[in-house]
Coordinates of C-alpha atoms in Angstrom, one line a residue:
X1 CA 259.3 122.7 86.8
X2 CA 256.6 125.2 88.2
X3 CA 257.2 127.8 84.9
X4 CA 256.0 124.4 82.9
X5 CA 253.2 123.9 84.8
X6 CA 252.3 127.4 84.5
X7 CA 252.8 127.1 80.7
X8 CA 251.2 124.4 80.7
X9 CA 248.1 125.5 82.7
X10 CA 247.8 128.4 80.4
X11 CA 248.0 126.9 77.3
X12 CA 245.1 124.6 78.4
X13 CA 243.0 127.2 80.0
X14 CA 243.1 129.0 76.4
X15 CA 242.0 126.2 74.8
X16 CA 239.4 125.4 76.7
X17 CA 238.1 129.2 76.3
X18 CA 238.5 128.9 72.3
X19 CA 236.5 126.4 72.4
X20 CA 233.1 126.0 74.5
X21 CA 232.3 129.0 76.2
X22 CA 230.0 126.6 78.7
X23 CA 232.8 124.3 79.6
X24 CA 234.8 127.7 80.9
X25 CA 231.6 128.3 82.9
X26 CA 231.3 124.4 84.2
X27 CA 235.1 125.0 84.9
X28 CA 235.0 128.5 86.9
X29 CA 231.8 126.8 88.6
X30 CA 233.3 123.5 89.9
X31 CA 237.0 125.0 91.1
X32 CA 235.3 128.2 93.1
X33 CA 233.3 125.1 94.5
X34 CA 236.2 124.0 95.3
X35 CA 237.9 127.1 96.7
X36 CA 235.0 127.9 98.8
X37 CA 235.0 124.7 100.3
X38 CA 238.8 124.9 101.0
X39 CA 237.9 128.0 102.5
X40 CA 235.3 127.3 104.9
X41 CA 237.4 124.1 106.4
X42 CA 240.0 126.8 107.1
X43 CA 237.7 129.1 108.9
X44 CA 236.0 126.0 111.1
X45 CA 239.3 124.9 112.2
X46 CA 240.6 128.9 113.0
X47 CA 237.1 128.9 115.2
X48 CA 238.2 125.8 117.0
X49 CA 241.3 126.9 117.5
X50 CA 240.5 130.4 118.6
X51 CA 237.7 128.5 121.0
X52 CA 240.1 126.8 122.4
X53 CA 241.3 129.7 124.3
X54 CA 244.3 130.6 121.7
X55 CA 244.0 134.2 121.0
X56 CA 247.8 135.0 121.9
X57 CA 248.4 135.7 118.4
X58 CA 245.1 138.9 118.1
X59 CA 246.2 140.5 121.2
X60 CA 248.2 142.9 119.6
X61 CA 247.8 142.1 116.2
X62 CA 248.8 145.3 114.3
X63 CA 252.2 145.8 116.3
X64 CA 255.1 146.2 114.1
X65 CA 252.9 148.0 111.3
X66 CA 253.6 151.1 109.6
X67 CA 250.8 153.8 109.8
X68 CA 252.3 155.6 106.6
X69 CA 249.5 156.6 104.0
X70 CA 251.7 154.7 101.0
X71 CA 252.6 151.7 103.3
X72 CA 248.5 151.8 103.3
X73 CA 248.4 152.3 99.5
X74 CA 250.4 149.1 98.8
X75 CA 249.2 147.2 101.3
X76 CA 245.8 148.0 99.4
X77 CA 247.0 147.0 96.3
X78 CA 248.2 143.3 97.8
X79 CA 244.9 142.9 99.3
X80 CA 242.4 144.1 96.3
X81 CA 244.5 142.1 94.0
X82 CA 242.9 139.2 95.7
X83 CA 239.4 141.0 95.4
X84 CA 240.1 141.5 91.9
X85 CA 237.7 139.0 89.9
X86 CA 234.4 141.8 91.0
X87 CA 234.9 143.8 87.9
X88 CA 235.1 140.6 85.7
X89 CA 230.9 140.8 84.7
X90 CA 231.5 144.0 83.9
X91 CA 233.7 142.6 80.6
X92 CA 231.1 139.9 79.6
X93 CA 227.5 141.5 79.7
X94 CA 227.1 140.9 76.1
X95 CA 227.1 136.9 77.2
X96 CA 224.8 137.7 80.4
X97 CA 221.2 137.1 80.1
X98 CA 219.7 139.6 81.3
X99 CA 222.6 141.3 81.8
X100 CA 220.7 145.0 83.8
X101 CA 218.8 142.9 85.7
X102 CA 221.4 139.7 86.5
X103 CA 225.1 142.2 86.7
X104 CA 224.0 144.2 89.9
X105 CA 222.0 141.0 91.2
X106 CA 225.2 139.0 90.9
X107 CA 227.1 141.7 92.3
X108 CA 225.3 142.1 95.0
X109 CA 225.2 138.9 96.4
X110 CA 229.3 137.7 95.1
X111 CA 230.5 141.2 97.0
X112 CA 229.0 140.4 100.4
X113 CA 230.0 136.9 100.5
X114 CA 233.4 137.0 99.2
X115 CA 234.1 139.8 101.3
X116 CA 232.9 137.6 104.8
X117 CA 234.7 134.6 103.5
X118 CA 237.8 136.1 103.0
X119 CA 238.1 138.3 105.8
X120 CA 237.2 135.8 108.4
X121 CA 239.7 133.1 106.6
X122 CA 242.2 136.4 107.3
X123 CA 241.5 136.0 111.2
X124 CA 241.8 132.3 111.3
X125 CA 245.3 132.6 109.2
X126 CA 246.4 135.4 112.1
X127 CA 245.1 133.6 114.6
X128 CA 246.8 130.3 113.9
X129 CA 249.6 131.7 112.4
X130 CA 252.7 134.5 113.9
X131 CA 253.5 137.0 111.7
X132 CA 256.5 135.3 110.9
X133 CA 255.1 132.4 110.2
X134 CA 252.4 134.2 107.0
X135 CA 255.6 136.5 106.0
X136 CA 257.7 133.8 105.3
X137 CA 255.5 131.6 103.9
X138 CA 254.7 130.4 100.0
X139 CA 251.3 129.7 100.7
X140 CA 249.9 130.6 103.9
X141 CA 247.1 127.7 103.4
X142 CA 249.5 125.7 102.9
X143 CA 251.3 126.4 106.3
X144 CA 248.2 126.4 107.8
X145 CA 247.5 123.1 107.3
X146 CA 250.7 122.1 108.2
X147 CA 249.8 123.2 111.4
X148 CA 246.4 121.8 111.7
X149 CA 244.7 119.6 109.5
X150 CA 248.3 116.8 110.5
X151 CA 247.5 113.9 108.5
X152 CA 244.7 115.7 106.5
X153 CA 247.7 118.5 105.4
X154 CA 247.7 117.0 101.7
X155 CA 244.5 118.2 100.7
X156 CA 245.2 122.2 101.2
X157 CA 247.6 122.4 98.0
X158 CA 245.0 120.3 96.1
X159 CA 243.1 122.9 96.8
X160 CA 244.8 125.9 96.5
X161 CA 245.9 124.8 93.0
X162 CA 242.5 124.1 92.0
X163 CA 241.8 128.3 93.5
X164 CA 244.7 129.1 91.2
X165 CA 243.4 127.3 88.0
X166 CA 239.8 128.1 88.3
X167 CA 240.9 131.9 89.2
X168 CA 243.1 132.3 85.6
X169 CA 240.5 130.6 84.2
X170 CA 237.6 133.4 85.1
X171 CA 240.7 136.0 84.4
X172 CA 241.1 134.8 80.7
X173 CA 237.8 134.7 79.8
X174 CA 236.7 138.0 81.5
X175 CA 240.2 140.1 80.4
X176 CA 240.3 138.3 76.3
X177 CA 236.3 140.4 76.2
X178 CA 238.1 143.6 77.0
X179 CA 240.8 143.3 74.1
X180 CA 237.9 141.8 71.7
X181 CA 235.7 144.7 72.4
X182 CA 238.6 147.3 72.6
X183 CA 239.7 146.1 69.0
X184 CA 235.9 145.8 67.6
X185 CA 236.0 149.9 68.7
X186 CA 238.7 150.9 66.8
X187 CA 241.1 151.0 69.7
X188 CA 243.1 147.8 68.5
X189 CA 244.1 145.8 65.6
X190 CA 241.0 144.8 64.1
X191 CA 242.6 141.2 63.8
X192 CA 241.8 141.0 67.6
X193 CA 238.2 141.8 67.4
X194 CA 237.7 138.4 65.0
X195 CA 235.5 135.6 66.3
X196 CA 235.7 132.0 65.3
X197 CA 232.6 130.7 63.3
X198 CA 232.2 127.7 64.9
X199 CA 232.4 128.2 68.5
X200 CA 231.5 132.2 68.4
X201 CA 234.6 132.8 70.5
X202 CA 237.0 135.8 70.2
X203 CA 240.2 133.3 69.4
X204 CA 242.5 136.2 68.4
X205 CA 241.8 138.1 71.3
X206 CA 242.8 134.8 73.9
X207 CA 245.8 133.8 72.1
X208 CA 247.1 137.8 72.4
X209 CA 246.3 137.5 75.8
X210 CA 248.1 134.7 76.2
X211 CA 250.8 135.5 74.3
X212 CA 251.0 139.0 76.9
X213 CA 250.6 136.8 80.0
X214 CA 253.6 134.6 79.1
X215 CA 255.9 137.5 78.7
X216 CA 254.8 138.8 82.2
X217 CA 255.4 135.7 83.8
X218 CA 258.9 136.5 83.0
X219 CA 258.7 138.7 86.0
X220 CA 260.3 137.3 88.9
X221 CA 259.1 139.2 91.8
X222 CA 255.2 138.5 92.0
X223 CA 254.8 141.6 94.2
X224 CA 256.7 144.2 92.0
X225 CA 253.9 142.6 89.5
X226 CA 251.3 143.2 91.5
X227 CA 252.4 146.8 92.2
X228 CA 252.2 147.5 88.3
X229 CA 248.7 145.6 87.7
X230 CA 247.5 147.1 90.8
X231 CA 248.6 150.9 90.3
X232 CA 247.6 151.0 86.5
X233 CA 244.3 149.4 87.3
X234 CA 243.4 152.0 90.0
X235 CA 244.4 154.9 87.6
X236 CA 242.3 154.1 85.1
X237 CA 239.5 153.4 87.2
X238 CA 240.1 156.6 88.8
X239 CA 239.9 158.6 85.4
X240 CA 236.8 156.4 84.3
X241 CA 235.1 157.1 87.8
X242 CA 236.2 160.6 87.0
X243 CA 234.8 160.2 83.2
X244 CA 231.4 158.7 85.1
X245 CA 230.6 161.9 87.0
X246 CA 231.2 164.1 84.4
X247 CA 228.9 162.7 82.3
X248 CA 226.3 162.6 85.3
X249 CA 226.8 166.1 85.8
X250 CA 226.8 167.2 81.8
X251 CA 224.5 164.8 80.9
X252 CA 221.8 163.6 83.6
X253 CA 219.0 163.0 81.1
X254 CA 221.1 160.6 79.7
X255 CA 219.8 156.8 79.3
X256 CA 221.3 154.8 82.1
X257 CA 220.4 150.7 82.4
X258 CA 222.3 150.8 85.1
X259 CA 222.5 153.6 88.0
X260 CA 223.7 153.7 91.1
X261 CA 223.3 156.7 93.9
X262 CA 226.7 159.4 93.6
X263 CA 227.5 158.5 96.8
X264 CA 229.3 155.5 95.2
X265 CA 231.4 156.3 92.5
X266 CA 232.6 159.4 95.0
X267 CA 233.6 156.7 97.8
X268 CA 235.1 155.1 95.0
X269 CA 236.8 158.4 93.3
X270 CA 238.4 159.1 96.9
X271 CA 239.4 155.9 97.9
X272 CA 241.2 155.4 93.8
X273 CA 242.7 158.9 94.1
X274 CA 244.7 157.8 97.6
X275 CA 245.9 154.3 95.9
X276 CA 247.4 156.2 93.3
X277 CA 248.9 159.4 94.8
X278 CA 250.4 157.9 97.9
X279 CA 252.2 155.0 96.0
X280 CA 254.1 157.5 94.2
X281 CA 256.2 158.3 96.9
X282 CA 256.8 154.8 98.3
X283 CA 256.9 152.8 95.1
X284 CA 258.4 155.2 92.5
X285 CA 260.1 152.2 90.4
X286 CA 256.9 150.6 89.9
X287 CA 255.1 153.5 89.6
X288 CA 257.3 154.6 86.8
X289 CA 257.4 151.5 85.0
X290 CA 253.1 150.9 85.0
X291 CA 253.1 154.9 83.5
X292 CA 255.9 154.5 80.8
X293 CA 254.1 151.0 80.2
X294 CA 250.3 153.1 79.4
X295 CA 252.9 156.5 77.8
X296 CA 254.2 153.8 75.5
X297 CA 250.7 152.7 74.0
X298 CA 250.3 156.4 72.9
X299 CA 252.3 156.7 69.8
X300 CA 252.0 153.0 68.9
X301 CA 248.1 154.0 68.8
X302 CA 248.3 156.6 66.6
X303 CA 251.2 155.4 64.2
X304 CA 249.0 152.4 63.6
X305 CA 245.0 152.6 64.6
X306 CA 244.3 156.4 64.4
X307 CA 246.8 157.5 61.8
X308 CA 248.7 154.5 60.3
X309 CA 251.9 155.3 58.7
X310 CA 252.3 154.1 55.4
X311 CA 252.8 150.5 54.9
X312 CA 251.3 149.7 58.2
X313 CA 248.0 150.3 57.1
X314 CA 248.0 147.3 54.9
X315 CA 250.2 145.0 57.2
X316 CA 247.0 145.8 59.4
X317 CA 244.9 144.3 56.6
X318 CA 247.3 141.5 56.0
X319 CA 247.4 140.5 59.5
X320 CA 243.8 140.5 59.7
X321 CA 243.0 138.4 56.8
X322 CA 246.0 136.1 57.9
X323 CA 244.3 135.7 61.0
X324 CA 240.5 135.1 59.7
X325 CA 242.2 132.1 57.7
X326 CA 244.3 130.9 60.4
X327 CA 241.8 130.6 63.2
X328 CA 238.3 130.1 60.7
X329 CA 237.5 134.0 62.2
X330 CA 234.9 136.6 61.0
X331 CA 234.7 140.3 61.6
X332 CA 232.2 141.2 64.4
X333 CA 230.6 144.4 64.9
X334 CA 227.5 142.8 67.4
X335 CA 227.4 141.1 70.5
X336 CA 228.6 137.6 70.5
X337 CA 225.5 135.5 70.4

């Protein structure tokens, strides 16, 4: 029942994002509304509670924890996961106005406040709830209302399902921009970097993303997934990060909309470098798995985008026309209006 309604859910969510970019925005709009607000009734009743004189559970609130530097890598990785949506304007600036001026102003004022809300919603969960009690829950909202809200209880999964849709909703629009634009450099099948001609919308690109989310959500274990998502994505940050200061330093007349002081990028270079290296030794499976996952892109690469054997070279073609046809698609090689 809940793989449907995750099928379902998806299949929707693509829709809606091959079809009207502003209902995607109307929809990411109304559920963080949504999330926020289910947020903020958390944190009120954890103040309550905590003024209430119940702090037994912050006394000692790290006891039982491990202080070993890939314990601390993982952990990370479960924790940014939920952070993970502040690199999502970075894939749509083409469809920002504004985008120098509007991407660091948004990001900005989103990183501060998500950051506050979510850490003090953290210290009402651990005061409310025993470590137990969050470990062995689904949903520690959920549980938390249970515990609190009584009659009022129904309302948390309402809205942590609404968080969940409006969340993979901001995930497939922002991640279907990085295949488009991937493909539209070369780096793809071309097919991928075709947009529809009536609703300017990169419908190859979201039905290949969606065609790669359903085959993850064959993965059992959410946390093994979020190991490999987690660990891939800090590498490659790390080796862009790494790409960034070169460039600084062999290039620093360079034009740059957008530039930040080094004191950045090398906080973020140190902290990336630790995620990866120390997970290595305490997640090896996963670790393995994310690198023969990015080793295995290699010779596909060059066997059919930089060097194409023969045959594929025209399958390429054929595939692209097939899919111009099929979803009423035109090559792109500008911004999407």
């Amino acid at each position: 029942m809940v793989g449907a309604l995750c099928y379902a859910e998806l299949g929707l969510l693509t829709t809606i994002n091959c079809y009207n970019v502003k209902w995607v925005a109307r929809v990411t709009d109304i559920f963080t509304g949504m999330k926020i607000l289910a947020l903020l009734v958390i944190v009120a009743v954890g103040i309550w509670y905590l003024f209430g004189g119940n702090t037994q559970n912050l006394e000692n609130p790290m006891a039982g924890s491990s202080s070993s530097p890939g314990y601390i890598a993982l952990a990370f990785y479960n924790g940014l996961f939920s952070y993970s949506g502040w690199n999502y304007l970075n894939f749509v600036t083409e469809e920002l106005k504004n985008p120098y001026r509007n991407l660091p102003r948004a990001i900005c004022i989103s990183m501060p406040l998500v950051t506050i809300i979510y850490v003090i919603t953290n210290v009402a969960y651990f005061a409310v709830l025993s470590t137990d009690e969050i470990l062995s829950s689904l949903a520690v909202a959920v549980t938390f209302a249970d515990k609190m809200l009584g009659y009022a209880a129904w309302v948390m999964p309402l809205f942590v399902a609404c968080s969940t849709f409006g969340s993979l909703n901001g995930a497939i629009f922002a991640s279907s921009r990085l295949f488009f634009v991937g493909a539209r450099n070369g780096h793809l099948p071309a097919a991928i970097s075709l947009i529809n001609i009536n609703y300017l919308t990169p419908v190859p690109s979201l039905i290949f993303l969606c065609i790669i989310t359903l085959v993850l959500l064959f993965i059992d274990d959410v946390y093994a997934l979020i190991n490999y998502v987690s660990f891939v994505e800090a590498l490659f940050i790390l080796i862009s990060i790494s790409g960034l200061l070169y460039l600084r330093k062999t290039q620093p007349d360079a034009k740059r909309p957008i530039k930040v002081n080094l004191i950045l990028p090398l906080t973020f270079l140190l902290t990336c470098g630790f995620l990866v290296i120390s997970s290595c030794y305490v997640s090896p499976f996963e670790v393995g798995i994310g690198t023969a996952i990015i080793l295995s892109g290699i010779p596909v690469y060059y066997a059919t985008i930089h060097h194409p054997i023969a045959g594929l070279e025209a399958a390429s073609q054929k595939l692209n026309n097939f899919c111009a046809k099929l979803f009423v698609c035109m090559p792109n090689t500008e911004k999407i209006d």
